[in-house]
Structures are given as structure tokens and as C-alpha cells.
Short mmCIF file of C-alpha atoms and ligand atoms in Angstrom, two decimals:
data_model
loop_
_atom_site.label_atom_id
_atom_site.label_comp_id
_atom_site.label_asym_id
_atom_site.label_seq_id
_atom_site.Cartn_x
_atom_site.Cartn_y
_atom_site.Cartn_z
CA MET A 1 -13.76 -15.45 35.06
CA ASN A 2 -12.68 -12.64 37.74
CA PRO A 3 -12.10 -9.78 35.77
CA THR A 4 -9.07 -8.89 38.24
CA TYR A 5 -7.09 -11.72 36.37
CA GLN A 6 -8.47 -10.92 32.93
CA VAL A 7 -6.26 -9.21 30.55
CA VAL A 8 -7.85 -6.63 27.73
CA LEU A 9 -6.14 -5.26 25.11
CA ILE A 10 -7.67 -2.67 23.30
CA THR A 11 -6.45 -0.52 20.30
CA GLY A 12 -6.65 2.91 19.26
CA CYS A 13 -7.23 4.43 22.67
CA SER A 14 -5.86 7.97 22.14
CA SER A 15 -9.45 9.12 21.84
CA GLY A 16 -13.16 8.45 21.51
CA ILE A 17 -14.59 5.10 22.03
CA GLY A 18 -11.13 3.82 22.96
CA TYR A 19 -10.75 6.39 25.59
CA GLU A 20 -13.87 5.97 27.50
CA LEU A 21 -13.44 1.75 27.36
CA ILE A 22 -10.13 2.07 29.10
CA GLN A 23 -12.32 3.95 31.45
CA ARG A 24 -15.27 1.23 31.79
CA PHE A 25 -12.62 -2.03 31.78
CA ASP A 26 -10.34 -0.37 34.28
CA ARG A 27 -13.49 0.40 36.84
CA LYS A 28 -13.94 -2.97 36.63
CA GLY A 29 -11.03 -4.04 37.81
CA TYR A 30 -9.41 -5.67 34.46
CA ARG A 31 -6.28 -5.09 33.47
CA ILE A 32 -5.64 -3.16 30.30
CA ILE A 33 -3.27 -2.85 27.86
CA ALA A 34 -4.25 0.39 25.31
CA THR A 35 -2.42 1.39 22.35
CA ALA A 36 -2.09 4.45 21.16
CA LEU A 37 -0.19 5.57 17.74
CA PRO A 38 3.23 6.19 18.51
CA ASN A 39 3.07 9.88 17.70
CA SER A 40 -0.32 9.97 20.24
CA LEU A 41 1.21 7.94 23.51
CA ALA A 42 2.48 10.72 25.31
CA GLU A 43 -1.04 12.75 25.03
CA LEU A 44 -2.53 9.01 26.19
CA GLU A 45 -0.03 8.79 28.95
CA SER A 46 -0.75 11.72 30.53
CA SER A 47 -4.35 11.80 30.02
CA PRO A 48 -6.36 11.22 33.58
CA ALA A 49 -7.91 7.89 32.50
CA ALA A 50 -4.62 6.36 31.80
CA GLN A 51 -2.78 6.99 35.30
CA SER A 52 -4.81 3.62 36.74
CA GLN A 53 -2.11 1.31 37.51
CA ARG A 54 -4.10 -1.02 35.88
CA ILE A 55 -4.11 0.22 32.80
CA THR A 56 -0.31 0.04 30.51
CA ALA A 57 -0.56 2.45 27.73
CA ARG A 58 1.61 1.23 24.40
CA GLY A 59 2.49 2.93 21.29
CA LEU A 60 1.60 0.52 18.22
CA ASP A 61 0.95 1.38 14.65
CA ILE A 62 -1.61 -1.59 13.99
CA ALA A 63 0.12 -1.85 10.02
CA ASP A 64 3.10 -2.62 11.72
CA TYR A 65 3.31 -6.30 12.48
CA GLU A 66 6.23 -6.60 13.63
CA ALA A 67 5.42 -4.33 16.40
CA THR A 68 1.91 -6.01 16.74
CA THR A 69 3.62 -9.58 17.67
CA ARG A 70 6.07 -8.10 19.97
CA LEU A 71 3.74 -5.93 22.02
CA VAL A 72 1.60 -8.98 22.07
CA ARG A 73 4.24 -11.50 23.17
CA GLU A 74 5.82 -9.43 25.89
CA THR A 75 2.18 -9.07 27.31
CA GLU A 76 1.98 -12.68 27.57
CA GLN A 77 5.29 -12.82 29.68
CA SER A 78 4.65 -9.57 31.77
CA ILE A 79 0.84 -9.37 32.59
CA GLY A 80 -0.48 -12.63 31.14
CA SER A 81 -1.93 -13.51 27.56
CA VAL A 82 -4.65 -11.57 26.17
CA ASP A 83 -8.18 -12.95 27.36
CA ILE A 84 -10.04 -10.04 25.57
CA LEU A 85 -9.22 -8.42 22.36
CA ILE A 86 -11.07 -5.19 21.35
CA ASN A 87 -9.57 -4.59 17.68
CA ASN A 88 -10.96 -0.76 17.97
CA ALA A 89 -8.82 1.18 16.03
CA GLY A 90 -9.63 2.58 12.66
CA ILE A 91 -9.50 5.34 10.00
CA SER A 92 -11.48 6.86 7.59
CA TYR A 93 -10.62 7.93 4.10
CA ARG A 94 -13.06 10.28 2.31
CA SER A 95 -12.92 9.67 -1.56
CA THR A 96 -14.81 8.64 -4.42
CA VAL A 97 -13.06 5.73 -5.97
CA GLU A 98 -11.59 7.16 -9.07
CA ASP A 99 -10.06 9.70 -6.63
CA MET A 100 -8.10 7.23 -4.78
CA THR A 101 -4.38 6.15 -4.55
CA ASP A 102 -3.04 2.69 -4.21
CA GLU A 103 -0.92 3.62 -1.44
CA ASP A 104 -4.07 5.19 0.12
CA GLU A 105 -6.20 2.24 -0.83
CA GLN A 106 -3.72 -0.07 1.02
CA ARG A 107 -3.66 2.25 4.27
CA GLN A 108 -6.98 1.98 4.38
CA LEU A 109 -7.35 -1.59 4.55
CA GLN A 110 -3.96 -2.19 6.71
CA VAL A 111 -5.29 -0.27 9.75
CA ASN A 112 -8.93 -1.42 9.53
CA TYR A 113 -8.77 -4.96 7.99
CA LEU A 114 -5.10 -6.06 7.74
CA GLY A 115 -3.84 -5.27 11.08
CA PRO A 116 -6.69 -6.27 13.18
CA MET A 117 -6.86 -10.08 11.60
CA HIS A 118 -2.74 -9.97 12.31
CA LEU A 119 -3.73 -9.08 15.77
CA ILE A 120 -6.19 -11.45 16.09
CA ARG A 121 -3.82 -13.90 14.29
CA THR A 122 -1.33 -13.39 17.12
CA CYS A 123 -3.46 -13.73 19.83
CA LEU A 124 -5.27 -16.47 19.52
CA PRO A 125 -2.93 -19.64 19.85
CA GLU A 126 -3.07 -18.76 23.56
CA MET A 127 -6.91 -18.13 23.72
CA ARG A 128 -6.95 -21.53 22.26
CA ARG A 129 -4.27 -23.40 24.54
CA LYS A 130 -6.71 -21.42 27.50
CA ARG A 131 -9.93 -22.57 26.18
CA TYR A 132 -10.51 -19.22 26.73
CA GLY A 133 -11.18 -15.74 24.90
CA ARG A 134 -13.31 -13.06 23.43
CA ILE A 135 -12.57 -11.30 20.48
CA ILE A 136 -14.73 -8.22 19.81
CA ASN A 137 -14.22 -5.87 16.01
CA ILE A 138 -15.13 -2.67 15.87
CA SER A 139 -16.96 -2.81 12.46
CA SER A 140 -19.70 0.25 11.38
CA VAL A 141 -22.97 0.92 9.72
CA GLY A 142 -20.54 1.49 6.92
CA GLY A 143 -19.47 -2.43 7.07
CA MET A 144 -22.99 -3.23 5.99
CA MET A 145 -24.00 -0.20 3.83
CA ALA A 146 -22.09 1.41 1.47
CA MET A 147 -21.88 5.36 0.66
CA PRO A 148 -20.38 7.20 -1.77
CA THR A 149 -16.97 9.20 -0.75
CA MET A 150 -16.78 5.91 0.97
CA ALA A 151 -16.18 2.84 -0.69
CA SER A 152 -12.57 2.39 0.61
CA TYR A 153 -13.77 2.54 4.23
CA SER A 154 -16.74 0.41 3.77
CA ALA A 155 -14.81 -1.96 1.74
CA SER A 156 -12.52 -2.51 4.85
CA LYS A 157 -15.07 -2.79 7.23
CA PHE A 158 -17.18 -5.36 4.56
CA ALA A 159 -14.01 -7.36 4.91
CA LEU A 160 -13.96 -7.24 8.46
CA GLU A 161 -17.38 -8.36 8.54
CA GLY A 162 -16.61 -11.19 6.31
CA ALA A 163 -13.60 -12.29 8.30
CA SER A 164 -15.25 -12.28 11.80
CA GLU A 165 -18.28 -14.36 10.40
CA SER A 166 -15.56 -17.24 9.52
CA LEU A 167 -13.95 -16.64 12.83
CA TRP A 168 -17.18 -17.08 14.89
CA TYR A 169 -17.20 -20.65 13.24
CA GLU A 170 -14.04 -21.44 13.71
CA LEU A 171 -13.17 -20.61 17.20
CA LYS A 172 -16.43 -22.08 18.48
CA PRO A 173 -14.90 -25.36 19.55
CA TRP A 174 -12.50 -23.63 21.77
CA GLY A 175 -15.37 -21.51 23.29
CA ILE A 176 -13.84 -18.02 22.11
CA HIS A 177 -16.48 -15.71 21.20
CA VAL A 178 -16.18 -13.39 18.29
CA SER A 179 -18.04 -10.12 17.76
CA LEU A 180 -18.60 -7.37 15.81
CA VAL A 181 -20.25 -4.29 17.20
CA ARG A 182 -21.77 -1.32 14.71
CA PRO A 183 -21.71 2.20 16.04
CA GLY A 184 -23.61 4.29 13.18
CA PHE A 185 -23.31 8.42 13.92
CA ILE A 186 -21.33 9.34 17.01
CA ASN A 187 -21.20 13.04 18.33
CA SER A 188 -17.46 12.87 18.52
CA LEU A 189 -14.84 14.68 16.84
CA ALA A 190 -13.93 11.56 14.93
CA PHE A 191 -14.87 13.63 11.69
CA THR A 192 -12.20 15.83 12.31
CA LYS A 193 -9.66 12.62 11.37
CA VAL A 194 -11.54 11.56 8.00
CA GLN A 195 -8.60 11.44 5.85
CA TYR A 196 -8.31 12.64 2.12
CA SER A 197 -6.25 10.73 -0.52
CA ARG A 198 -3.33 12.05 -1.48
CA ARG A 199 -4.46 13.25 -5.43
CA LYS A 200 -7.26 15.17 -3.56
CA ALA A 201 -4.91 16.35 -0.90
CA ALA A 202 -2.49 17.70 -3.85
CA GLY A 203 -5.43 19.50 -5.58
CA GLU A 204 -5.02 16.54 -8.34
CA SER A 205 -8.34 15.24 -8.00
CA SER A 206 -10.91 15.16 -10.38
CA PRO A 207 -13.22 18.72 -10.14
CA GLU A 208 -16.47 16.53 -11.53
CA TYR A 209 -16.31 15.01 -8.00
CA ASP A 210 -16.72 18.32 -6.10
CA SER A 211 -20.37 18.30 -5.65
CA HIS A 212 -20.13 14.72 -4.10
CA TYR A 213 -17.68 15.66 -1.72
CA GLU A 214 -19.20 18.70 -0.65
CA ASN A 215 -22.62 17.53 -0.17
CA MET A 216 -21.51 13.90 1.58
CA LYS A 217 -18.88 15.86 3.97
CA THR A 218 -21.87 18.54 4.80
CA PHE A 219 -24.41 15.51 5.27
CA VAL A 220 -22.44 13.23 7.49
CA GLU A 221 -20.72 15.60 9.68
CA GLY A 222 -24.37 17.96 10.07
CA ILE A 223 -25.81 14.24 11.81
CA MET A 224 -22.93 14.01 13.75
CA GLN A 225 -22.70 16.97 15.38
CA ARG A 226 -26.61 16.45 15.93
CA THR A 227 -27.06 13.41 17.15
CA PRO A 228 -27.12 12.49 20.87
CA CYS A 229 -25.28 9.12 20.78
CA THR A 230 -21.70 9.41 21.99
CA SER A 231 -18.78 7.46 22.56
CA LYS A 232 -19.40 6.57 26.10
CA ASP A 233 -22.61 4.90 25.04
CA VAL A 234 -21.16 3.15 22.64
CA ALA A 235 -18.20 1.98 24.94
CA ARG A 236 -21.25 0.93 27.17
CA ARG A 237 -22.95 -1.42 24.67
CA ILE A 238 -19.81 -2.61 23.69
CA PHE A 239 -18.32 -3.17 27.54
CA LYS A 240 -21.57 -4.94 27.97
CA LEU A 241 -21.31 -7.33 25.40
CA SER A 242 -17.93 -8.63 26.17
CA ARG A 243 -19.37 -9.48 29.66
CA GLN A 244 -22.50 -11.46 28.01
CA LYS A 245 -22.07 -15.28 28.64
CA ARG A 246 -23.51 -15.80 24.95
CA PRO A 247 -22.78 -12.69 22.62
CA LYS A 248 -23.97 -12.41 19.39
CA LEU A 249 -21.98 -11.82 16.60
CA ARG A 250 -23.04 -9.34 15.46
CA ALA A 251 -24.49 -5.93 17.67
CA ALA A 252 -25.60 -2.39 16.83
CA GLY A 253 -23.36 0.33 18.50
CA THR A 254 -26.02 3.30 18.51
CA PRO A 255 -29.85 3.05 17.99
CA ASP A 256 -29.41 4.69 14.53
CA ALA A 257 -27.82 1.08 13.59
CA SER A 258 -30.76 -1.00 14.67
CA LEU A 259 -33.09 1.31 12.22
CA PHE A 260 -30.66 1.04 9.62
CA TYR A 261 -29.78 -2.85 9.91
CA PHE A 262 -33.65 -2.96 9.77
CA ILE A 263 -33.82 -0.69 6.57
CA ARG A 264 -31.13 -2.81 4.89
CA ARG A 265 -33.12 -6.49 5.70
CA VAL A 266 -36.80 -5.41 5.03
CA LEU A 267 -36.41 -3.44 1.63
CA PRO A 268 -35.87 -5.25 -1.44
CA ARG A 269 -32.53 -4.50 -2.67
CA PHE A 270 -33.23 -2.46 -5.68
CA VAL A 271 -35.86 -0.25 -3.51
CA TYR A 272 -33.08 0.02 -1.28
CA HIS A 273 -30.44 1.18 -3.72
CA ARG A 274 -33.15 3.66 -5.58
CA LEU A 275 -34.73 5.05 -2.18
CA LEU A 276 -31.19 5.53 -0.68
CA TYR A 277 -29.69 7.30 -4.38
CA LYS A 278 -32.73 9.73 -4.25
CA THR A 279 -32.02 10.49 -0.68
CA LEU A 280 -28.59 11.47 -1.09
CA PRO A 281 -28.17 15.15 -0.38
CA GLY A 282 -28.12 17.50 -3.52
CA VAL A 283 -28.05 14.49 -5.67
CA SER A 284 -29.56 15.86 -8.48
CA LYS A 285 -26.46 18.11 -9.12
CA TRP A 286 -24.02 15.66 -8.62
CA GLY A 287 -21.92 15.07 -12.19
CA PRO A 288 -22.53 18.17 -13.77
CA GLY A 289 -22.05 18.99 -17.60
CA LYS A 290 -23.43 16.84 -20.76
CA PRO A 291 -22.08 13.67 -22.16
CA GLN A 292 -18.73 14.56 -24.14
CA ASP A 293 -19.20 14.02 -27.64
CA LYS A 294 -17.23 11.02 -28.58
CA SER A 295 -17.02 11.48 -32.59
N1 LIG B 301 -17.30 8.03 14.98
C1 LIG B 301 -17.54 7.05 14.26
O1 LIG B 301 -19.03 8.01 14.13
C2 LIG B 301 -17.47 6.33 13.82
C3 LIG B 301 -19.12 5.21 13.33
C4 LIG B 301 -18.39 4.15 12.89
C5 LIG B 301 -17.10 3.09 13.39
N2 LIG B 301 -16.74 3.68 14.04
C6 LIG B 301 -15.33 2.92 14.18
O2 LIG B 301 -15.55 3.18 15.68
C7 LIG B 301 -13.45 2.67 15.81
C8 LIG B 301 -13.00 3.69 17.11
O3 LIG B 301 -13.36 5.37 16.51
P1 LIG B 301 -13.47 6.62 16.85
O4 LIG B 301 -15.14 6.96 16.49
O5 LIG B 301 -13.52 6.60 18.50
O6 LIG B 301 -12.79 7.82 16.40
P2 LIG B 301 -10.98 7.95 16.87
O7 LIG B 301 -11.24 8.81 17.75
O8 LIG B 301 -10.50 8.55 15.82
O9 LIG B 301 -10.62 6.73 17.27
C9 LIG B 301 -9.51 6.04 16.79
C10 LIG B 301 -8.69 5.31 17.32
O10 LIG B 301 -7.66 4.53 16.42
C11 LIG B 301 -6.53 5.13 16.57
N3 LIG B 301 -5.63 4.74 15.06
C12 LIG B 301 -5.41 4.91 13.94
N4 LIG B 301 -4.95 5.13 12.84
C13 LIG B 301 -4.08 4.01 13.99
C14 LIG B 301 -3.15 2.84 13.37
N5 LIG B 301 -2.06 2.62 11.94
N6 LIG B 301 -2.69 2.24 14.31
C15 LIG B 301 -3.22 2.45 16.16
N7 LIG B 301 -4.42 3.05 16.24
C16 LIG B 301 -4.61 3.78 14.89
C17 LIG B 301 -6.53 6.41 16.31
O11 LIG B 301 -5.22 7.38 16.71
P3 LIG B 301 -4.71 8.83 16.80
O12 LIG B 301 -5.76 9.61 17.84
O13 LIG B 301 -3.43 9.09 17.12
O14 LIG B 301 -4.99 9.20 15.39
C18 LIG B 301 -7.70 6.80 17.33
O15 LIG B 301 -7.02 6.73 19.09
C19 LIG B 301 -12.74 2.87 14.43
O16 LIG B 301 -12.98 1.47 14.13
C20 LIG B 301 -14.55 3.68 13.74
O17 LIG B 301 -14.28 3.17 12.26
C21 LIG B 301 -16.79 4.81 14.34
#
């Protein structure tokens, strides 16, 4: 199909991968609906990229189902139905399972899994009617490898991966392609947006986990600041995938993601888990103190 007539809906475009993606699709003549959280909409609208006439910036909290449905229906009436949907918006909590609150757990799943699923459901009737469509869900290496202090984030991406795999089978009869892109570490400012649970933010978290937080934070941020891979590089891979005749169900978003995928596949599970545990930063000092006397 000619790009000029294709409508691309991309969520989370105020920064990072989303912001790079809208520029790529714009250069090739697609019509783009670029969403940003209502609080970030003004920033997106005034950005150099959003000045193109082909880009329509809209405010959307992906966890707001009514607003999502409204946006899709309005797009169908004013510009045309969505041909390519890219579920890019995402948040990441850094929290141990014990420190998470139910509300934070809900929010993590709403933004990274439940909201994207609602958006897919809303776009599908028109995609099926046209017998054409592409759905690209931005997952993560965290969607195949879980790490300490990232349980909820990983759970949300594992969920996205499972549902995308089901969708791949369900939608094949209509020629609708479903793909997952897994970025690994990216040299971006995304780490500045990592959220802590309300319990930790209120200073009510368990101090026994302090080493987990400190070591994991330093470890992840250190790699992110050193890696040469940028959001622009990831956007290039996603864009390329969106134009392939037979896109893969799973694609690496960064070179390190291919390496992690290989390690995860070839090592026996018990070796993999022990090895990963041993290489966790400062792990020998985690969980200090002697077991409490129960007598
Ligand atoms: N950066 C990495 O190292 C990395 C690695 C693996 C996977 N990923 C995945 O890649 C995707 C893009 O991340 P990024 O690196 O580009 O990070 P980013 O710069 O933080 O971009 C995330 C975008 O999502 C938006 N967003 C947050 N909550 C939202 C909500 N409730 N509704 C709608 N939009 C919302 C953000 O808006 P605001 O700017 O207004 O907050 C932002 O525009 C995410 O799905 C992330 O999980 C990133």
C-alpha cells in the first residue's frame, strides 16, 4: 500500500523511541497520529518534529479506555482508519515485589498491557474489514528476562508478549501482521522516568532491600549511559519491520537484545538462573543480617 494513504497511530511520542518514530514515518509520507500524555501534549505540539502537516498530535493517557476509543473513532472519521498501530507508550517501576502497592501494580499493567490491549481491540474491526493492518507492540528484553526490582515491569511485558503471540495466530487469516520489538539497553533519558512505588516514595519500604535498589539502579543506569545504541537506532529497526512483507513475530530492538535472546535460549534454565544470580551487582551483600530466632 502507498505510504501516502496509510494512517499510523503511535502512542507515547513526547520523547524517546516514539519521538524518533514519528519523524521516520513523516519523512516517508505517512499520515501520523502521535499521542502524548495530556500533560506532555504542549511539549510535543511545539517540538520541531510535530510541525509537519502529516502529524496530528493528540493527548492520550493509554489507561483511559474511553479516551482511547474516542481517539480511534475520531481518527477513522477525520483521517481514515488505522493501518499501522504502534503500542510504544510505557512506564517502568523499580520496586521489589514486597514494596509494590496494589495501585502501582495496577498502573504498571494498565499502561504497558491493559491499555494497549484495549487500543488493539478498538482498531481491529476496521483492520479486519480492510483485511489489512500491522500491529507492533514495543516489548523489552525485560519481556523475556526478569530481573530483581523489575518484577511488575517484566510481568507487564511478559503479558504483552503472550497476548501478541495469541494475536499473531488469531489475525493471520485476515493478513494482519503482529510483531513484538524487544529493545535492550538504550542510551536515553528513560531512566530518569523510572518510578518508585508509593510505599518507597513515602519512605515506608523495607530497608532490608536497600542494597537491591542501590546496586540495580547503579548497574542499569551505568549500562544505559555507556551503550552506543540510541532511541533513533531502535526507531530505525521498528520502521524497517513495519515495511517488511513478512515481519517476524519477535524482533530485537537493539543488538544486545539478540545476545540476551541467545543466552536465554541456549543455556539450560537452572544454569541460566544461577549464572544471572551470581552476576547481579553486589549480590553477596544483599539481604544482610542473620535469620531471626523464631523461638
Ligand atoms: N529506554 C529503554 O532502555 C527501553 C528498553 C526496553 C524497552 N523499552 C520500551 O520502549 C518503549 C518506549 O520507551 P522509551 O525508551 O522511548 O521511553 P520514554 O522516553 O519514557 O517514552 C515513553 C513514552 O510513553 C509515554 N507515556 C507514559 N505513560 C503513558 C500513559 N499512561 N499513556 C500514554 N503515554 C504514556 C511517555 O509520556 P511522558 O513523556 O509524558 O511521560 C513517553 O512519551 C516503552 O514501551 C518501554 O518500555 C525501553
